[in-house]
Amino acid sequence: GAVVSQHPSWVICKSGTSVKIECRSLDFQATTMFWYRQFPKQSLMLMATSNEGSKATYEQGVEKDKFLINHASLTLSTLTVTSAHPEDSSFYICSAPKQGSSYEQYFGPGTRLTVT
Amino acid sequence: AQKITQTQPGMFVQEKEAVTLDCTYDTSDPSYGLFWYKQPSSGEMIFLIYQGSYDQQNATEGRYSLNFQKARKSANLVISASQLGDSAMYFCAMSSGGNNRLAFGKGNQVVVIP
């Protein structure tokens, strides 16, 4: 079946550096993808909607200049955390709507980011 | 604005017993969808069940059923015949406005004991 992958599955970076997380739809096209963030033992919070060929739509309170989203193709969206700080350490999950379904989504396995 | 509320503390459930996880929601949109996801310790989000706001019958998927009470704005998940592999966090979520953006509740931790 269709799968959404994320790369890397985990990453450790130093404070002040940038890190890129990839979200790929493996055998289907996704004009829209969603990025969520989950802090330990907390819920998923929607960060932004990634739109193929256009600018991402960010949720209120999410800094678009800090969390850069690029959806350059129908199968790939990237989230770049710029100038990362320890408070950005979190679990980042992407999802893509299932083709032919009005509601179902495929979630990626998540990327655990630790900023030291 | 959408709001999902899950207030139950962590739960221990005896294997083979049924468990009900509470979820209430709030939205001004007449068209919405309600979801339950399971998140084991690995972190993956596993879709369990969906209920549309206009669906007349409660959704069921195998051992999962959704007790949809529209007037009370509740969408409780019932897991029948609990298995050890059901131990996980369970999230209630909602989408509305005709898009797939999901708002999640805080989650319920379920531990199934033999």
PDB file of C-alpha atoms in Angstrom:
ATOM      1  CA  GLY A   1       0.000   0.000   0.000  1.00  0.00           C
ATOM      2  CA  ALA A   2       0.900   3.635  -0.148  1.00  0.00           C
ATOM      3  CA  VAL A   3       3.497   4.765   2.353  1.00  0.00           C
ATOM      4  CA  VAL A   4       4.895   8.024   3.553  1.00  0.00           C
ATOM      5  CA  SER A   5       8.542   7.980   4.564  1.00  0.00           C
ATOM      6  CA  GLN A   6      10.633  10.441   6.505  1.00  0.00           C
ATOM      7  CA  HIS A   7      14.362  10.957   6.536  1.00  0.00           C
ATOM      8  CA  PRO A   8      16.205  10.974   8.773  1.00  0.00           C
ATOM      9  CA  SER A   9      14.424   8.994  11.457  1.00  0.00           C
ATOM     10  CA  TRP A  10      16.477  10.756  14.081  1.00  0.00           C
ATOM     11  CA  VAL A  11      19.029  13.529  14.082  1.00  0.00           C
ATOM     12  CA  ILE A  12      21.196  15.273  16.627  1.00  0.00           C
ATOM     13  CA  CYS A  13      22.479  18.704  15.806  1.00  0.00           C
ATOM     14  CA  LYS A  14      24.280  21.505  17.575  1.00  0.00           C
ATOM     15  CA  SER A  15      22.545  24.668  18.624  1.00  0.00           C
ATOM     16  CA  GLY A  16      22.641  27.276  15.882  1.00  0.00           C
ATOM     17  CA  THR A  17      22.821  24.870  12.992  1.00  0.00           C
ATOM     18  CA  SER A  18      20.056  24.022  10.523  1.00  0.00           C
ATOM     19  CA  VAL A  19      18.608  20.624   9.864  1.00  0.00           C
ATOM     20  CA  LYS A  20      16.460  19.404   6.996  1.00  0.00           C
ATOM     21  CA  ILE A  21      13.793  16.726   7.322  1.00  0.00           C
ATOM     22  CA  GLU A  22      12.346  15.047   4.262  1.00  0.00           C
ATOM     23  CA  CYS A  23       8.857  13.670   3.818  1.00  0.00           C
ATOM     24  CA  ARG A  24       8.195  11.507   0.791  1.00  0.00           C
ATOM     25  CA  SER A  25       5.085   9.877  -0.576  1.00  0.00           C
ATOM     26  CA  LEU A  26       6.419   6.610  -1.981  1.00  0.00           C
ATOM     27  CA  ASP A  27       3.900   5.462  -4.544  1.00  0.00           C
ATOM     28  CA  PHE A  28       1.382   8.220  -4.790  1.00  0.00           C
ATOM     29  CA  GLN A  29       1.349  11.922  -5.485  1.00  0.00           C
ATOM     30  CA  ALA A  30       0.660  14.365  -2.703  1.00  0.00           C
ATOM     31  CA  THR A  31      -0.140  17.935  -3.636  1.00  0.00           C
ATOM     32  CA  THR A  32      -0.630  18.635   0.042  1.00  0.00           C
ATOM     33  CA  MET A  33       1.329  17.429   3.024  1.00  0.00           C
ATOM     34  CA  PHE A  34       1.087  18.377   6.656  1.00  0.00           C
ATOM     35  CA  TRP A  35       3.806  18.880   9.233  1.00  0.00           C
ATOM     36  CA  TYR A  36       3.167  18.208  12.913  1.00  0.00           C
ATOM     37  CA  ARG A  37       5.328  18.600  15.977  1.00  0.00           C
ATOM     38  CA  GLN A  38       5.028  16.493  19.097  1.00  0.00           C
ATOM     39  CA  PHE A  39       6.842  17.258  22.337  1.00  0.00           C
ATOM     40  CA  PRO A  40       7.429  14.361  24.750  1.00  0.00           C
ATOM     41  CA  LYS A  41       4.228  13.014  26.250  1.00  0.00           C
ATOM     42  CA  GLN A  42       2.201  15.676  24.502  1.00  0.00           C
ATOM     43  CA  SER A  43      -0.152  15.828  21.594  1.00  0.00           C
ATOM     44  CA  LEU A  44       0.555  16.459  17.934  1.00  0.00           C
ATOM     45  CA  MET A  45       0.358  20.092  16.961  1.00  0.00           C
ATOM     46  CA  LEU A  46      -0.137  21.058  13.353  1.00  0.00           C
ATOM     47  CA  MET A  47       2.653  23.365  12.244  1.00  0.00           C
ATOM     48  CA  ALA A  48       1.913  23.978   8.609  1.00  0.00           C
ATOM     49  CA  THR A  49       0.317  22.804   5.420  1.00  0.00           C
ATOM     50  CA  SER A  50       2.783  22.169   2.625  1.00  0.00           C
ATOM     51  CA  ASN A  51       1.421  22.902  -0.849  1.00  0.00           C
ATOM     52  CA  GLU A  52       3.131  21.640  -3.983  1.00  0.00           C
ATOM     53  CA  GLY A  53       4.277  24.516  -6.124  1.00  0.00           C
ATOM     54  CA  SER A  54       3.197  27.237  -3.743  1.00  0.00           C
ATOM     55  CA  LYS A  55       3.963  28.672  -0.355  1.00  0.00           C
ATOM     56  CA  ALA A  56       3.219  26.739   2.776  1.00  0.00           C
ATOM     57  CA  THR A  57       0.427  27.802   5.072  1.00  0.00           C
ATOM     58  CA  TYR A  58       1.582  28.134   8.660  1.00  0.00           C
ATOM     59  CA  GLU A  59      -0.510  27.765  11.776  1.00  0.00           C
ATOM     60  CA  GLN A  60      -0.774  30.641  14.166  1.00  0.00           C
ATOM     61  CA  GLY A  61       2.298  30.985  16.321  1.00  0.00           C
ATOM     62  CA  VAL A  62       4.612  29.011  14.041  1.00  0.00           C
ATOM     63  CA  GLU A  63       7.545  31.045  12.752  1.00  0.00           C
ATOM     64  CA  LYS A  64       7.720  30.619   9.019  1.00  0.00           C
ATOM     65  CA  ASP A  65      11.274  31.949   8.854  1.00  0.00           C
ATOM     66  CA  LYS A  66      12.416  29.378  11.368  1.00  0.00           C
ATOM     67  CA  PHE A  67      10.581  26.404   9.931  1.00  0.00           C
ATOM     68  CA  LEU A  68      11.127  26.567   6.193  1.00  0.00           C
ATOM     69  CA  ILE A  69       8.914  24.307   4.134  1.00  0.00           C
ATOM     70  CA  ASN A  70       9.537  23.428   0.509  1.00  0.00           C
ATOM     71  CA  HIS A  71       7.205  21.242  -1.529  1.00  0.00           C
ATOM     72  CA  ALA A  72       9.050  21.205  -4.825  1.00  0.00           C
ATOM     73  CA  SER A  73       7.601  18.015  -6.241  1.00  0.00           C
ATOM     74  CA  LEU A  74       4.472  15.928  -5.946  1.00  0.00           C
ATOM     75  CA  THR A  75       6.248  13.376  -3.788  1.00  0.00           C
ATOM     76  CA  LEU A  76       8.558  15.410  -1.592  1.00  0.00           C
ATOM     77  CA  SER A  77       8.131  18.028   1.093  1.00  0.00           C
ATOM     78  CA  THR A  78      11.006  19.228   3.246  1.00  0.00           C
ATOM     79  CA  LEU A  79      11.020  20.954   6.595  1.00  0.00           C
ATOM     80  CA  THR A  80      14.157  22.874   7.508  1.00  0.00           C
ATOM     81  CA  VAL A  81      14.616  23.940  11.090  1.00  0.00           C
ATOM     82  CA  THR A  82      16.905  26.944  10.858  1.00  0.00           C
ATOM     83  CA  SER A  83      19.208  28.065  13.645  1.00  0.00           C
ATOM     84  CA  ALA A  84      17.970  25.254  15.818  1.00  0.00           C
ATOM     85  CA  HIS A  85      17.877  25.632  19.582  1.00  0.00           C
ATOM     86  CA  PRO A  86      17.340  23.050  22.316  1.00  0.00           C
ATOM     87  CA  GLU A  87      13.675  24.058  22.599  1.00  0.00           C
ATOM     88  CA  ASP A  88      13.204  22.897  19.006  1.00  0.00           C
ATOM     89  CA  SER A  89      13.996  19.355  20.098  1.00  0.00           C
ATOM     90  CA  SER A  90      10.871  17.416  19.282  1.00  0.00           C
ATOM     91  CA  PHE A  91       9.292  14.654  17.225  1.00  0.00           C
ATOM     92  CA  TYR A  92       8.350  15.929  13.770  1.00  0.00           C
ATOM     93  CA  ILE A  93       5.733  14.000  11.820  1.00  0.00           C
ATOM     94  CA  CYS A  94       4.434  14.561   8.332  1.00  0.00           C
ATOM     95  CA  SER A  95       1.268  13.274   6.731  1.00  0.00           C
ATOM     96  CA  ALA A  96      -0.315  13.193   3.307  1.00  0.00           C
ATOM     97  CA  PRO A  97      -3.962  12.709   2.370  1.00  0.00           C
ATOM     98  CA  LYS A  98      -4.794   9.334   0.887  1.00  0.00           C
ATOM     99  CA  GLN A  99      -5.812   9.538  -2.737  1.00  0.00           C
ATOM    100  CA  GLY A 100      -9.449   8.723  -3.278  1.00  0.00           C
ATOM    101  CA  SER A 101     -10.356   9.287   0.346  1.00  0.00           C
ATOM    102  CA  SER A 102     -12.036  12.398   1.627  1.00  0.00           C
ATOM    103  CA  TYR A 103     -10.614  11.989   5.090  1.00  0.00           C
ATOM    104  CA  GLU A 104      -7.906   9.386   5.499  1.00  0.00           C
ATOM    105  CA  GLN A 105      -4.254  10.298   5.759  1.00  0.00           C
ATOM    106  CA  TYR A 106      -0.972   8.480   5.723  1.00  0.00           C
ATOM    107  CA  PHE A 107       1.444   9.471   8.439  1.00  0.00           C
ATOM    108  CA  GLY A 108       5.180   9.260   8.172  1.00  0.00           C
ATOM    109  CA  PRO A 109       7.133   7.421  10.874  1.00  0.00           C
ATOM    110  CA  GLY A 110       8.398  10.674  12.359  1.00  0.00           C
ATOM    111  CA  THR A 111      11.786  12.288  12.855  1.00  0.00           C
ATOM    112  CA  ARG A 112      13.196  12.788  16.310  1.00  0.00           C
ATOM    113  CA  LEU A 113      15.271  15.950  16.492  1.00  0.00           C
ATOM    114  CA  THR A 114      17.599  16.604  19.392  1.00  0.00           C
ATOM    115  CA  VAL A 115      19.399  19.923  19.542  1.00  0.00           C
ATOM    116  CA  THR A 116      22.360  20.048  21.895  1.00  0.00           C
TER     117      THR A 116
ATOM    118  CA  ALA B   1     -11.879  27.136  16.286  1.00  0.00           C
ATOM    119  CA  GLN B   2     -11.673  23.415  16.728  1.00  0.00           C
ATOM    120  CA  LYS B   3     -11.112  21.886  20.120  1.00  0.00           C
ATOM    121  CA  ILE B   4     -10.645  18.279  21.155  1.00  0.00           C
ATOM    122  CA  THR B   5     -10.735  17.268  24.812  1.00  0.00           C
ATOM    123  CA  GLN B   6      -9.398  14.072  26.281  1.00  0.00           C
ATOM    124  CA  THR B   7      -9.212  14.268  30.046  1.00  0.00           C
ATOM    125  CA  GLN B   8      -8.908  10.712  31.281  1.00  0.00           C
ATOM    126  CA  PRO B   9      -5.768   9.805  33.180  1.00  0.00           C
ATOM    127  CA  GLY B  10      -3.675   6.862  32.138  1.00  0.00           C
ATOM    128  CA  MET B  11      -5.547   3.582  32.229  1.00  0.00           C
ATOM    129  CA  PHE B  12      -4.701   0.013  33.077  1.00  0.00           C
ATOM    130  CA  VAL B  13      -6.913  -2.499  31.362  1.00  0.00           C
ATOM    131  CA  GLN B  14      -7.139  -6.197  31.924  1.00  0.00           C
ATOM    132  CA  GLU B  15      -6.462  -8.292  28.863  1.00  0.00           C
ATOM    133  CA  LYS B  16      -9.670  -9.374  27.074  1.00  0.00           C
ATOM    134  CA  GLU B  17     -11.665  -6.629  28.776  1.00  0.00           C
ATOM    135  CA  ALA B  18     -13.250  -3.707  26.924  1.00  0.00           C
ATOM    136  CA  VAL B  19     -12.099  -0.153  27.421  1.00  0.00           C
ATOM    137  CA  THR B  20     -13.769   3.144  26.582  1.00  0.00           C
ATOM    138  CA  LEU B  21     -11.737   6.242  25.835  1.00  0.00           C
ATOM    139  CA  ASP B  22     -13.555   9.538  26.119  1.00  0.00           C
ATOM    140  CA  CYS B  23     -13.377  12.367  23.635  1.00  0.00           C
ATOM    141  CA  THR B  24     -15.405  15.537  23.395  1.00  0.00           C
ATOM    142  CA  TYR B  25     -15.087  18.113  20.699  1.00  0.00           C
ATOM    143  CA  ASP B  26     -16.181  21.581  19.804  1.00  0.00           C
ATOM    144  CA  THR B  27     -16.572  23.135  16.392  1.00  0.00           C
ATOM    145  CA  SER B  28     -18.905  25.590  14.736  1.00  0.00           C
ATOM    146  CA  ASP B  29     -18.589  23.856  11.375  1.00  0.00           C
ATOM    147  CA  PRO B  30     -21.567  21.579  10.572  1.00  0.00           C
ATOM    148  CA  SER B  31     -19.342  19.320   8.464  1.00  0.00           C
ATOM    149  CA  TYR B  32     -16.505  17.643  10.287  1.00  0.00           C
ATOM    150  CA  GLY B  33     -14.765  14.355  10.762  1.00  0.00           C
ATOM    151  CA  LEU B  34     -13.677  12.605  13.914  1.00  0.00           C
ATOM    152  CA  PHE B  35     -10.740  10.243  14.093  1.00  0.00           C
ATOM    153  CA  TRP B  36      -8.987   7.984  16.510  1.00  0.00           C
ATOM    154  CA  TYR B  37      -5.302   7.194  16.138  1.00  0.00           C
ATOM    155  CA  LYS B  38      -3.081   4.830  18.056  1.00  0.00           C
ATOM    156  CA  GLN B  39       0.520   5.756  18.757  1.00  0.00           C
ATOM    157  CA  PRO B  40       2.690   2.969  20.173  1.00  0.00           C
ATOM    158  CA  SER B  41       6.065   3.684  21.724  1.00  0.00           C
ATOM    159  CA  SER B  42       7.660   3.562  18.280  1.00  0.00           C
ATOM    160  CA  GLY B  43       5.929   6.850  17.492  1.00  0.00           C
ATOM    161  CA  GLU B  44       4.071   5.889  14.349  1.00  0.00           C
ATOM    162  CA  MET B  45       0.508   7.107  14.033  1.00  0.00           C
ATOM    163  CA  ILE B  46      -1.897   4.283  13.264  1.00  0.00           C
ATOM    164  CA  PHE B  47      -5.345   5.166  11.959  1.00  0.00           C
ATOM    165  CA  LEU B  48      -8.074   3.282  13.780  1.00  0.00           C
ATOM    166  CA  ILE B  49     -11.481   4.638  12.918  1.00  0.00           C
ATOM    167  CA  TYR B  50     -13.338   7.565  11.364  1.00  0.00           C
ATOM    168  CA  GLN B  51     -16.773   9.089  11.909  1.00  0.00           C
ATOM    169  CA  GLY B  52     -18.237  11.740   9.666  1.00  0.00           C
ATOM    170  CA  SER B  53     -20.547  14.315  11.185  1.00  0.00           C
ATOM    171  CA  TYR B  54     -23.359  13.327   8.843  1.00  0.00           C
ATOM    172  CA  ASP B  55     -22.952   9.593   9.310  1.00  0.00           C
ATOM    173  CA  GLN B  56     -26.115   8.131  10.767  1.00  0.00           C
ATOM    174  CA  GLN B  57     -24.532   5.044  12.222  1.00  0.00           C
ATOM    175  CA  ASN B  58     -21.651   4.664  14.610  1.00  0.00           C
ATOM    176  CA  ALA B  59     -18.451   3.629  12.919  1.00  0.00           C
ATOM    177  CA  THR B  60     -16.971   0.202  13.601  1.00  0.00           C
ATOM    178  CA  GLU B  61     -13.673  -1.320  12.526  1.00  0.00           C
ATOM    179  CA  GLY B  62     -13.021  -4.766  13.895  1.00  0.00           C
ATOM    180  CA  ARG B  63     -12.506  -4.456  17.639  1.00  0.00           C
ATOM    181  CA  TYR B  64     -12.857  -0.679  17.487  1.00  0.00           C
ATOM    182  CA  SER B  65     -16.149   1.142  17.614  1.00  0.00           C
ATOM    183  CA  LEU B  66     -16.910   4.806  17.933  1.00  0.00           C
ATOM    184  CA  ASN B  67     -19.786   5.892  20.142  1.00  0.00           C
ATOM    185  CA  PHE B  68     -20.834   9.064  18.354  1.00  0.00           C
ATOM    186  CA  GLN B  69     -23.236  11.279  20.281  1.00  0.00           C
ATOM    187  CA  LYS B  70     -23.602  14.357  18.156  1.00  0.00           C
ATOM    188  CA  ALA B  71     -25.828  16.357  20.499  1.00  0.00           C
ATOM    189  CA  ARG B  72     -23.347  15.857  23.318  1.00  0.00           C
ATOM    190  CA  LYS B  73     -20.391  16.412  20.978  1.00  0.00           C
ATOM    191  CA  SER B  74     -18.709  13.265  22.092  1.00  0.00           C
ATOM    192  CA  ALA B  75     -16.910  10.579  20.121  1.00  0.00           C
ATOM    193  CA  ASN B  76     -15.779   7.898  22.516  1.00  0.00           C
ATOM    194  CA  LEU B  77     -13.671   4.997  21.317  1.00  0.00           C
ATOM    195  CA  VAL B  78     -14.486   1.514  22.523  1.00  0.00           C
ATOM    196  CA  ILE B  79     -11.865  -1.182  22.218  1.00  0.00           C
ATOM    197  CA  SER B  80     -13.307  -4.620  22.788  1.00  0.00           C
ATOM    198  CA  ALA B  81     -11.373  -7.682  23.914  1.00  0.00           C
ATOM    199  CA  SER B  82      -8.187  -5.786  24.742  1.00  0.00           C
ATOM    200  CA  GLN B  83      -4.906  -7.310  23.693  1.00  0.00           C
ATOM    201  CA  LEU B  84      -1.412  -6.704  25.024  1.00  0.00           C
ATOM    202  CA  GLY B  85      -0.562  -5.043  21.724  1.00  0.00           C
ATOM    203  CA  ASP B  86      -3.208  -2.406  22.385  1.00  0.00           C
ATOM    204  CA  SER B  87      -0.924  -0.744  24.923  1.00  0.00           C
ATOM    205  CA  ALA B  88      -0.267   2.689  23.428  1.00  0.00           C
ATOM    206  CA  MET B  89      -1.294   6.324  23.417  1.00  0.00           C
ATOM    207  CA  TYR B  90      -4.652   6.968  21.800  1.00  0.00           C
ATOM    208  CA  PHE B  91      -5.449  10.287  20.204  1.00  0.00           C
ATOM    209  CA  CYS B  92      -8.805  11.664  19.228  1.00  0.00           C
ATOM    210  CA  ALA B  93      -8.666  14.136  16.345  1.00  0.00           C
ATOM    211  CA  MET B  94     -10.969  16.256  14.253  1.00  0.00           C
ATOM    212  CA  SER B  95     -10.954  17.872  10.855  1.00  0.00           C
ATOM    213  CA  SER B  96     -13.467  20.408   9.624  1.00  0.00           C
ATOM    214  CA  GLY B  97     -13.997  22.934   6.921  1.00  0.00           C
ATOM    215  CA  GLY B  98     -13.503  20.425   4.156  1.00  0.00           C
ATOM    216  CA  ASN B  99      -9.757  20.109   4.599  1.00  0.00           C
ATOM    217  CA  ASN B 100      -7.516  17.446   6.068  1.00  0.00           C
ATOM    218  CA  ARG B 101      -5.950  19.558   8.779  1.00  0.00           C
ATOM    219  CA  LEU B 102      -6.224  17.631  12.014  1.00  0.00           C
ATOM    220  CA  ALA B 103      -6.583  18.989  15.532  1.00  0.00           C
ATOM    221  CA  PHE B 104      -5.574  16.418  18.126  1.00  0.00           C
ATOM    222  CA  GLY B 105      -6.564  15.888  21.720  1.00  0.00           C
ATOM    223  CA  LYS B 106      -3.960  15.380  24.427  1.00  0.00           C
ATOM    224  CA  GLY B 107      -4.219  11.639  24.235  1.00  0.00           C
ATOM    225  CA  ASN B 108      -4.974   8.726  26.557  1.00  0.00           C
ATOM    226  CA  GLN B 109      -2.319   6.304  27.722  1.00  0.00           C
ATOM    227  CA  VAL B 110      -3.606   2.736  27.819  1.00  0.00           C
ATOM    228  CA  VAL B 111      -1.671  -0.152  29.310  1.00  0.00           C
ATOM    229  CA  VAL B 112      -3.092  -3.620  28.877  1.00  0.00           C
ATOM    230  CA  ILE B 113      -2.067  -6.043  31.588  1.00  0.00           C
ATOM    231  CA  PRO B 114      -2.210  -9.825  31.369  1.00  0.00           C
TER     232      PRO B 114
END
